[in-house]
Coordinates of C-alpha atoms in Angstrom, one line a residue:
M334 CA 20.4 4.0 -25.0
P335 CA 19.1 0.4 -25.1
A336 CA 16.5 -0.5 -22.5
A337 CA 17.3 -3.0 -19.8
D338 CA 15.5 -5.8 -21.7
G339 CA 17.6 -5.3 -24.8
K340 CA 14.9 -3.5 -26.7
R341 CA 15.1 0.2 -27.6
K342 CA 12.5 2.2 -25.7
R343 CA 9.8 3.7 -27.9
Q344 CA 10.0 7.5 -28.0
Q345 CA 6.6 9.0 -27.3
K346 CA 6.1 12.3 -29.2
P347 CA 4.5 15.0 -27.1
V348 CA 0.8 15.4 -27.8
N349 CA -0.1 18.7 -29.5
L350 CA -3.4 19.7 -27.9
D351 CA -4.1 22.3 -30.5
T352 CA -3.8 19.9 -33.4
L353 CA -5.8 17.2 -31.4
G354 CA -8.5 19.8 -30.6
L355 CA -8.9 20.7 -34.3
E356 CA -9.1 17.0 -35.2
M357 CA -11.9 16.5 -32.7
G358 CA -13.6 19.8 -33.5
N359 CA -12.9 21.2 -30.0
R360 CA -10.5 23.7 -28.4
P361 CA -8.4 22.4 -25.6
P362 CA -9.7 23.5 -22.1
Q363 CA -8.2 26.9 -21.4
A364 CA -8.9 30.2 -19.7
L365 CA -6.6 32.8 -21.2
D366 CA -8.3 35.8 -19.5
V367 CA -7.9 34.0 -16.1
E368 CA -4.2 33.3 -16.9
E369 CA -3.7 37.0 -17.6
A370 CA -5.5 38.0 -14.4
V371 CA -3.3 35.7 -12.3
L372 CA -0.1 37.0 -13.8
G373 CA -1.3 40.6 -13.4
A374 CA -2.0 40.0 -9.7
L375 CA 1.4 38.5 -9.2
L376 CA 3.1 41.5 -10.8
V377 CA 1.4 44.1 -8.6
E378 CA 0.5 42.2 -5.4
P379 CA 3.3 40.5 -3.4
N380 CA 0.8 38.8 -1.1
C381 CA -0.5 36.7 -3.9
V382 CA 2.9 35.3 -4.9
D383 CA 3.4 32.6 -2.2
E384 CA -0.1 31.1 -2.7
A385 CA 0.4 30.9 -6.5
M386 CA 3.8 29.4 -6.2
E387 CA 2.5 26.7 -3.9
E388 CA -0.6 25.8 -6.0
L389 CA 0.5 26.4 -9.6
T390 CA 3.1 24.9 -12.0
P391 CA 4.1 26.3 -15.4
G392 CA 1.9 23.6 -17.0
C393 CA -1.2 25.2 -15.5
F394 CA -0.8 28.0 -18.1
Y395 CA -2.0 27.0 -21.5
N396 CA -0.5 30.0 -23.4
E397 CA 3.2 29.5 -24.0
K398 CA 4.0 33.2 -23.4
H399 CA 2.2 33.1 -20.1
R400 CA 4.1 29.9 -19.2
M401 CA 7.4 31.7 -19.8
I402 CA 6.4 34.7 -17.6
F403 CA 5.4 32.4 -14.8
E404 CA 8.6 30.4 -15.1
S405 CA 10.6 33.6 -14.7
M406 CA 8.6 34.5 -11.6
M407 CA 9.4 31.0 -10.2
H408 CA 13.1 31.6 -10.8
L409 CA 12.9 35.0 -9.0
V410 CA 11.1 33.4 -6.0
N411 CA 13.6 30.6 -5.7
S412 CA 16.4 33.1 -5.8
H413 CA 14.7 35.1 -3.0
V414 CA 14.1 38.1 -5.3
S415 CA 10.8 40.1 -5.2
V416 CA 8.4 39.8 -8.1
D417 CA 7.5 43.0 -9.9
P418 CA 7.3 44.2 -13.5
L419 CA 11.0 45.3 -13.5
T420 CA 12.5 42.1 -12.0
V421 CA 10.3 39.9 -14.2
S422 CA 11.3 41.9 -17.3
Q423 CA 15.0 41.5 -16.4
Q424 CA 14.7 37.8 -15.7
L425 CA 12.9 37.2 -19.0
K426 CA 15.7 39.2 -20.7
T427 CA 18.4 37.0 -19.0
D428 CA 16.5 33.9 -20.1
G429 CA 16.3 35.2 -23.7
N430 CA 12.5 35.2 -23.6
L431 CA 11.6 38.9 -23.2
E432 CA 11.0 39.5 -26.9
A433 CA 9.3 36.1 -27.3
I434 CA 6.6 37.2 -24.9
G435 CA 6.1 40.6 -26.6
G436 CA 8.4 42.8 -24.7
P437 CA 8.0 45.0 -21.6
V438 CA 4.7 46.3 -23.0
V439 CA 3.0 43.0 -22.4
L440 CA 4.1 43.0 -18.7
A441 CA 2.7 46.6 -18.4
Q442 CA -0.6 45.5 -19.8
L443 CA -0.8 42.5 -17.5
S444 CA -0.1 44.7 -14.4
Q445 CA -3.2 46.8 -15.4
K446 CA -5.5 44.0 -14.4
I447 CA -7.0 46.0 -11.5
G448 CA -9.0 43.9 -9.0
A449 CA -7.5 40.6 -10.0
A450 CA -5.7 40.1 -6.7
A451 CA -9.0 40.0 -4.8
H452 CA -10.1 36.9 -6.6
I453 CA -6.7 35.1 -6.9
E454 CA -7.8 32.0 -5.0
F455 CA -10.8 31.5 -7.3
Y456 CA -8.6 32.1 -10.4
I457 CA -6.0 29.6 -9.3
K458 CA -8.7 27.0 -8.9
I459 CA -9.9 27.6 -12.4
L460 CA -6.4 27.2 -13.8
K461 CA -5.8 23.9 -12.0
Q462 CA -9.1 22.5 -13.2
K463 CA -8.2 23.4 -16.8
C464 CA -4.8 21.8 -16.4
I465 CA -6.3 18.6 -15.1
Q466 CA -8.6 18.5 -18.0
R467 CA -5.7 18.9 -20.5
D468 CA -3.6 16.3 -18.7
L469 CA -6.5 13.8 -18.9
I470 CA -7.0 14.5 -22.6
T471 CA -3.3 14.0 -23.2
A472 CA -3.4 10.7 -21.2
A473 CA -6.5 9.5 -23.0
Y474 CA -5.1 10.2 -26.4
T475 CA -1.8 8.4 -25.5
I476 CA -3.8 5.4 -24.2
L477 CA -6.0 5.4 -27.4
K478 CA -3.0 5.5 -29.7
D479 CA -1.1 2.8 -27.7
S480 CA -4.2 0.6 -27.8
Y481 CA -3.9 0.4 -31.6
D482 CA -0.2 -0.6 -31.3
E483 CA 0.0 -4.4 -31.7
S484 CA 3.6 -4.5 -30.4
I485 CA 2.5 -3.3 -26.9
N486 CA 1.6 -6.1 -24.4
V487 CA -1.9 -5.7 -22.9
D488 CA -0.6 -5.9 -19.3
Q489 CA 1.9 -3.1 -20.1
L490 CA -0.9 -1.1 -21.8
I491 CA -3.1 -1.4 -18.7
D492 CA -0.2 -0.5 -16.4
T493 CA 0.7 2.6 -18.5
A494 CA -2.9 3.7 -18.7
Q495 CA -3.4 3.5 -14.9
T496 CA -0.2 5.3 -14.3
K497 CA -0.9 8.2 -16.7
V498 CA -4.4 8.8 -15.4
F499 CA -3.2 8.5 -11.8
D500 CA -0.3 11.0 -12.4
A501 CA -2.7 13.4 -14.2
I502 CA -4.8 13.6 -11.1
Q503 CA -2.1 13.4 -8.4
N504 CA 0.1 16.1 -10.0
N505 CA -2.6 18.6 -9.6
V506 CA -4.1 17.7 -6.2
K507 CA -2.6 19.2 -3.1
K508 CA -3.9 19.1 0.5
D509 CA -4.4 22.3 2.4
V510 CA -2.6 23.1 5.6
Q511 CA -4.8 22.3 8.6
E512 CA -5.1 24.1 12.0
I513 CA -4.2 22.0 15.0
G514 CA -7.6 22.6 16.5
S515 CA -9.4 21.0 13.6
V516 CA -6.9 18.1 13.5
I517 CA -7.5 17.4 17.3
T518 CA -11.2 17.4 16.8
Q519 CA -10.8 14.9 13.9
A520 CA -8.5 12.8 16.1
M521 CA -11.0 12.7 19.0
S522 CA -13.8 11.7 16.6
D523 CA -11.7 8.9 15.2
I524 CA -10.8 7.6 18.6
E525 CA -14.5 7.7 19.6
R526 CA -15.5 6.0 16.4
L527 CA -12.8 3.3 16.3
Q528 CA -12.9 2.3 19.9
D529 CA -15.4 -0.5 20.3
S530 CA -15.7 -3.4 22.7
T531 CA -12.1 -4.4 22.0
G532 CA -10.8 -1.1 23.4
L533 CA -8.6 -0.8 20.3
S534 CA -8.1 2.2 18.0
G535 CA -7.2 -0.1 15.0
V536 CA -8.2 -3.3 13.4
P537 CA -7.9 -6.2 15.9
S538 CA -5.3 -8.8 15.1
G539 CA -6.9 -11.5 17.2
F540 CA -3.6 -11.9 19.2
P541 CA -4.2 -10.1 22.6
S542 CA -0.5 -9.8 23.4
L543 CA 0.2 -8.1 20.0
D544 CA -2.9 -5.9 20.3
K545 CA -1.7 -4.6 23.7
V546 CA 1.4 -3.2 22.0
T547 CA -0.1 -2.0 18.7
L548 CA -3.7 -1.2 19.8
G549 CA -4.7 -3.0 16.5
W550 CA -3.5 -2.4 12.9
Q551 CA -3.6 1.3 12.5
P552 CA -5.1 3.1 9.5
S553 CA -2.6 4.3 6.9
D554 CA 0.1 2.1 8.3
L555 CA 2.3 -0.1 6.1
I556 CA 3.2 -3.3 8.0
I557 CA 5.9 -5.6 6.7
L558 CA 5.8 -9.2 7.9
A559 CA 9.0 -11.0 6.9
A560 CA 10.4 -14.4 7.4
R561 CA 12.3 -17.1 5.4
P562 CA 10.1 -19.5 3.3
S563 CA 7.9 -21.9 5.3
M564 CA 8.1 -20.0 8.5
G565 CA 4.3 -19.4 8.5
K566 CA 4.0 -16.0 7.0
T567 CA 0.8 -16.9 5.0
A568 CA -0.6 -18.9 7.9
F569 CA -0.2 -15.9 10.2
V570 CA -1.9 -13.3 7.9
L571 CA -4.7 -15.8 7.2
N572 CA -5.2 -16.1 11.0
V573 CA -5.2 -12.3 11.2
A574 CA -7.7 -12.0 8.3
R575 CA -10.0 -14.6 9.8
N576 CA -9.9 -13.0 13.2
A577 CA -10.8 -9.6 11.9
A578 CA -13.5 -10.7 9.4
V579 CA -15.1 -13.5 11.4
D580 CA -14.8 -12.3 15.0
H581 CA -15.1 -8.5 14.5
H582 CA -16.9 -8.3 11.1
V583 CA -14.1 -6.1 9.7
P584 CA -14.0 -6.2 5.8
V585 CA -10.6 -7.6 4.7
A586 CA -9.1 -7.9 1.3
I587 CA -6.3 -10.4 0.5
F588 CA -4.2 -10.1 -2.6
S589 CA -2.6 -13.5 -3.1
L590 CA 0.1 -13.4 -5.8
E591 CA 1.6 -16.8 -4.8
M592 CA -1.3 -19.1 -4.1
P593 CA -4.7 -19.6 -5.8
A594 CA -7.7 -18.5 -3.8
I595 CA -9.0 -22.1 -3.4
Q596 CA -5.7 -23.1 -1.7
L597 CA -6.0 -20.1 0.7
C598 CA -9.6 -21.1 1.4
K599 CA -8.6 -24.7 2.2
R600 CA -5.9 -23.5 4.6
M601 CA -8.5 -21.4 6.4
M602 CA -10.8 -24.4 6.5
V603 CA -8.2 -26.5 8.2
S604 CA -7.6 -23.7 10.8
E605 CA -11.4 -23.2 11.3
T606 CA -12.5 -26.8 11.6
G607 CA -9.5 -28.6 13.0
L608 CA -9.8 -31.3 10.4
S609 CA -6.6 -32.7 9.0
A610 CA -5.1 -31.1 5.9
D611 CA -5.3 -34.4 4.0
K612 CA -9.1 -34.5 4.5
I613 CA -9.6 -30.9 3.5
K614 CA -7.5 -31.4 0.4
G615 CA -9.6 -34.4 -0.5
G616 CA -7.1 -37.2 -0.2
V617 CA -8.7 -38.9 2.8
R618 CA -12.4 -39.7 3.0
L619 CA -14.4 -37.7 5.5
E620 CA -16.6 -39.5 8.1
P621 CA -20.2 -38.5 8.4
Y622 CA -19.7 -36.7 11.7
E623 CA -16.8 -34.8 10.1
W624 CA -19.1 -33.5 7.3
V625 CA -21.4 -32.2 10.0
Q626 CA -18.4 -30.6 11.8
L627 CA -17.2 -29.1 8.5
E628 CA -20.6 -27.5 7.6
Q629 CA -21.1 -26.1 11.1
K630 CA -17.7 -24.7 11.6
L631 CA -17.6 -23.0 8.2
K632 CA -20.9 -21.1 8.6
D633 CA -19.3 -18.0 10.1
L634 CA -16.4 -18.1 7.8
S635 CA -18.5 -18.3 4.7
R636 CA -20.5 -15.3 5.8
A637 CA -17.4 -13.2 6.7
P638 CA -16.6 -10.0 4.7
L639 CA -13.5 -11.5 3.3
Y640 CA -12.4 -10.9 -0.3
I641 CA -9.6 -12.6 -2.2
D642 CA -7.8 -11.5 -5.4
D643 CA -5.4 -14.2 -6.7
T644 CA -4.1 -12.4 -9.8
P645 CA -0.4 -13.5 -10.3
S646 CA 2.4 -11.0 -10.9
L647 CA 0.0 -8.2 -10.1
P648 CA 1.3 -4.8 -11.3
V649 CA 1.5 -2.4 -8.3
M650 CA -0.6 0.3 -10.1
E651 CA -3.3 -2.3 -10.8
F652 CA -3.2 -3.3 -7.2
R653 CA -3.8 0.4 -6.2
S654 CA -6.8 0.7 -8.5
K655 CA -8.3 -2.6 -7.2
A656 CA -7.7 -1.6 -3.6
K657 CA -9.4 1.8 -4.1
R658 CA -12.4 0.1 -5.7
L659 CA -12.7 -2.4 -2.9
V660 CA -12.5 0.3 -0.2
N661 CA -15.2 2.3 -2.0
Q662 CA -17.5 -0.6 -2.8
K663 CA -16.9 -3.0 0.0
G664 CA -15.7 -0.8 2.9
I665 CA -12.4 -2.7 3.2
K666 CA -10.6 -1.8 6.5
L667 CA -7.6 -4.1 6.2
I668 CA -5.5 -5.1 3.1
I669 CA -3.1 -8.0 3.0
V670 CA -0.5 -8.6 0.2
D671 CA 1.2 -12.0 -0.2
Y672 CA 3.8 -11.2 -1.1
L673 CA 5.6 -7.9 -2.0
Q674 CA 8.4 -9.3 -4.2
L675 CA 5.9 -11.0 -6.5
M676 CA 4.4 -7.7 -7.5
Q677 CA 5.4 -5.9 -10.7
G678 CA 6.8 -2.4 -10.5
P679 CA 6.8 0.3 -13.2
N680 CA 7.8 -1.0 -16.7
E681 CA 10.6 1.5 -17.0
L682 CA 12.3 -0.2 -14.0
K683 CA 12.3 -3.7 -15.4
G684 CA 15.7 -5.3 -14.9
L685 CA 16.6 -2.8 -12.1
R686 CA 15.3 -5.0 -9.3
E687 CA 16.2 -2.9 -6.2
Q688 CA 14.7 0.2 -7.7
E689 CA 11.6 -1.8 -8.8
V690 CA 11.1 -3.2 -5.3
A691 CA 11.6 0.3 -3.9
A692 CA 8.9 1.7 -6.2
I693 CA 6.5 -1.1 -5.1
S694 CA 7.2 -0.4 -1.4
R695 CA 6.6 3.4 -1.9
T696 CA 3.3 2.7 -3.8
L697 CA 2.1 0.4 -1.0
K698 CA 2.7 3.1 1.6
A699 CA 1.2 5.8 -0.5
T700 CA -1.9 3.6 -1.1
A701 CA -2.3 2.9 2.7
K702 CA -2.1 6.6 3.4
E703 CA -4.5 7.6 0.6
L704 CA -7.1 5.0 1.4
N705 CA -6.6 5.3 5.2
V706 CA -6.4 1.6 5.8
P707 CA -3.6 -0.6 7.1
I708 CA -1.8 -2.7 4.6
I709 CA 0.1 -5.8 5.7
A710 CA 2.6 -6.9 3.0
L711 CA 4.6 -10.1 3.3
S712 CA 8.2 -10.1 2.4
Q713 CA 11.0 -12.6 2.1
L714 CA 14.3 -12.5 4.0
N715 CA 17.8 -13.0 2.6
R716 CA 19.4 -16.4 3.3
T717 CA 21.9 -14.8 5.7
A718 CA 19.1 -14.6 8.2
V719 CA 19.2 -18.4 8.5
N720 CA 23.0 -18.9 8.1
R721 CA 24.0 -16.2 10.6
Q722 CA 26.1 -17.6 13.4
N723 CA 25.9 -17.0 17.2
S724 CA 22.5 -15.2 17.0
N725 CA 20.0 -18.0 17.3
G726 CA 19.0 -17.2 13.7
R727 CA 17.0 -14.1 14.8
P728 CA 16.3 -12.0 11.7
L729 CA 17.5 -8.4 11.5
L730 CA 16.1 -5.4 9.6
S731 CA 19.2 -5.6 7.3
D732 CA 17.9 -9.1 6.2
L733 CA 14.9 -7.6 4.3
R734 CA 15.3 -8.8 0.8
E735 CA 16.2 -6.7 -2.3
S736 CA 15.7 -3.2 -1.1
G737 CA 16.5 -1.1 2.0
S738 CA 13.6 1.1 1.1
I739 CA 11.2 -1.5 2.5
E740 CA 12.4 -0.8 6.0
Q741 CA 12.3 3.0 5.3
D742 CA 8.7 3.0 4.0
A743 CA 7.3 0.6 6.6
D744 CA 5.6 1.9 9.8
M745 CA 6.1 -1.5 11.4
V746 CA 8.3 -4.4 10.6
L747 CA 7.5 -7.8 12.0
F748 CA 9.6 -11.0 11.8
I749 CA 8.4 -14.6 12.5
H750 CA 11.1 -16.6 14.4
R751 CA 10.6 -20.3 15.1
P752 CA 13.7 -21.9 16.7
D753 CA 12.3 -25.4 16.7
Y754 CA 11.6 -25.3 13.0
Q755 CA 15.1 -24.1 12.2
N756 CA 16.6 -26.8 14.5
L757 CA 18.0 -24.1 16.8
S758 CA 16.5 -25.5 19.9
P759 CA 17.1 -29.1 21.0
D760 CA 14.8 -28.7 24.0
P761 CA 11.5 -30.7 23.3
S762 CA 9.6 -28.3 25.5
E763 CA 10.3 -25.6 22.9
A764 CA 8.4 -27.4 20.2
G765 CA 5.8 -25.2 18.5
K766 CA 7.0 -22.0 20.2
A767 CA 7.4 -18.9 18.0
Q768 CA 8.3 -15.3 18.4
L769 CA 6.7 -12.4 16.5
I770 CA 9.5 -9.9 16.6
I771 CA 8.5 -6.3 16.4
A772 CA 11.7 -4.9 14.9
K773 CA 10.4 -1.5 13.9
H774 CA 7.4 0.3 15.3
R775 CA 7.2 4.0 14.2
N776 CA 4.5 4.8 16.7
G777 CA 5.1 2.4 19.6
E778 CA 7.2 -0.1 21.4
I779 CA 9.4 -2.9 19.9
G780 CA 10.0 -6.3 21.3
D781 CA 8.9 -10.0 21.1
I782 CA 5.4 -11.4 21.2
N783 CA 5.3 -15.1 22.2
L784 CA 3.1 -17.3 20.1
M785 CA 2.5 -21.0 19.6
F786 CA 2.2 -22.6 16.1
R787 CA -0.2 -25.5 15.8
S788 CA 1.0 -27.2 12.7
S789 CA -1.9 -29.6 12.6
E790 CA -4.3 -26.6 12.4
V791 CA -2.0 -24.3 10.4
K792 CA -2.6 -21.8 13.1
F793 CA -0.8 -19.4 15.4
V794 CA -2.3 -18.7 18.8
D795 CA -1.3 -16.4 21.6
A796 CA 1.1 -18.3 23.9
E797 CA -0.4 -16.5 26.9
D798 CA -3.9 -17.7 26.1
T799 CA -2.6 -21.2 25.5
L800 CA -1.0 -21.4 28.9
L801 CA -4.2 -20.1 30.6
A802 CA -6.3 -22.7 28.7
R803 CA -4.0 -25.5 29.7
A804 CA -4.0 -24.4 33.3
A805 CA -7.8 -24.3 33.3
M806 CA -7.9 -27.8 31.8
D807 CA -5.4 -29.1 34.4
D808 CA -7.6 -27.6 37.2
I809 CA -10.5 -29.9 36.2
G810 CA -8.2 -32.9 35.7
Q811 CA -8.3 -33.0 31.9
G812 CA -5.7 -32.9 29.2
Y813 CA -5.9 -30.3 26.4
V814 CA -7.3 -32.0 23.3
P815 CA -7.1 -30.4 19.9
V816 CA -10.2 -30.6 17.7
S817 CA -8.2 -32.3 14.9
D818 CA -7.4 -35.3 17.0
M819 CA -10.2 -36.5 19.3
S820 CA -8.2 -39.5 20.6
A821 CA -4.9 -37.9 21.7
A822 CA -3.9 -35.0 24.0
V823 CA -1.3 -32.5 22.9
G824 CA 1.2 -34.1 25.1
D825 CA 1.0 -37.3 23.1
I826 CA 2.2 -35.6 19.9
P827 CA 6.0 -36.1 19.5
A828 CA 8.1 -33.0 20.0
G829 CA 8.6 -31.2 16.7
G830 CA 6.0 -33.4 15.0
S831 CA 2.3 -33.1 14.2
S832 CA -0.7 -35.4 14.5
D833 CA -1.5 -34.7 10.8
F834 CA 1.6 -33.9 8.7
G835 CA 5.2 -32.9 9.0
P836 CA 6.7 -29.4 9.0
N837 CA 7.6 -29.6 5.3
N838 CA 4.1 -30.0 4.0
D839 CA 2.6 -27.4 1.7
F840 CA 0.3 -26.0 4.4
A841 CA 3.2 -24.9 6.7

């Protein structure tokens, strides 16, 4: 059947490890005596069966006859039939494999492996190790062969290589069951370790009203932040990244698929210094005192543990590899992806957009769980979120674009809602007001967080803090003056406008 892109998929021939081993002068990793010991233990000791079925797969057995015997045992277990020499012999006969394995005499010989059951756990570990080695050899050989194929795109080659190595490892690694006592001890240690002066168990967002609900961004959570274009998604996560890295010295990684690193940096410089975007972008000459202001304000930001990767169209498996390396080398505690729909899914899903986005979403969640760090992924909304009538334009979970699995995989879904920007509120006093809607929260409350958006600083602030600050200023008889405009109070800025640029600028 033709592939989605109109090209016929290349058929990969299975790698013959015996032939490959001869070519390289080596035998494929194997332990035939251990395979026999495990099968013998399963034939005579029922207590060994459950553990073996949980830990092993047919691929863990190198010898084809041994593989057939284990497959027959799996069939019996799935059919709720006990495993013994007679039932296995009958199942092999039903499958047409009894003579292929050497007949009932082979089963009788295996069952004579006295003492094997006592060491079954150790034997299982050996078989899994040999299996991983064989899978890695197969993956490496396939990668080597594909690397010589000029018809294969390099990006596709890298994606395939990462996927094959990752699958070879993941398919053979299983976590043990844990007793509740040890889990509670671990949880208590985590709480003690994570709680600092902020009183939060997760990474602080820098927005007190939000942190009261979430207790910070929690490890292993996938957080989806969604809004229509130009609502301030990037501005919000840059504020979050800055607050964590600068104020709390939390290492943060940003994967920017839409915007170059230098543009992100200039946005953060506007927020940090209060200087106008035109001056930061270089279109307007800076005054001498503004150069001083720029250098002083950027000292903390330049020293912050903040890392940016601006690779466009980043394949999701490459993202996973980079994220793992950053966590191991830089101690990253928060990862931000801007944005999800710009990532590339598995090559075999090209042209199947909904399935591709679903695969990306699942990988993001799996990565968050594996690395034990929160991942905030930006996402677009469908246009129906804007055009919906009689709802003040508030987005819904059903508005998430291109895949319902995004909602399913996410631990938290946040929406940015700005009625003044969408011309849904004619009241001048509503200018700048924004709601961060917690539409889904797997481990906590849902509701609205009131924020203010300062377009001149490309910055969201907590509405509660803003009101307290203005009240304090009023008490001493002064108006609130933003850093970006030393000659005008906020009240002097026209409703819905900005002292520096309009809402449709490229910094919004």
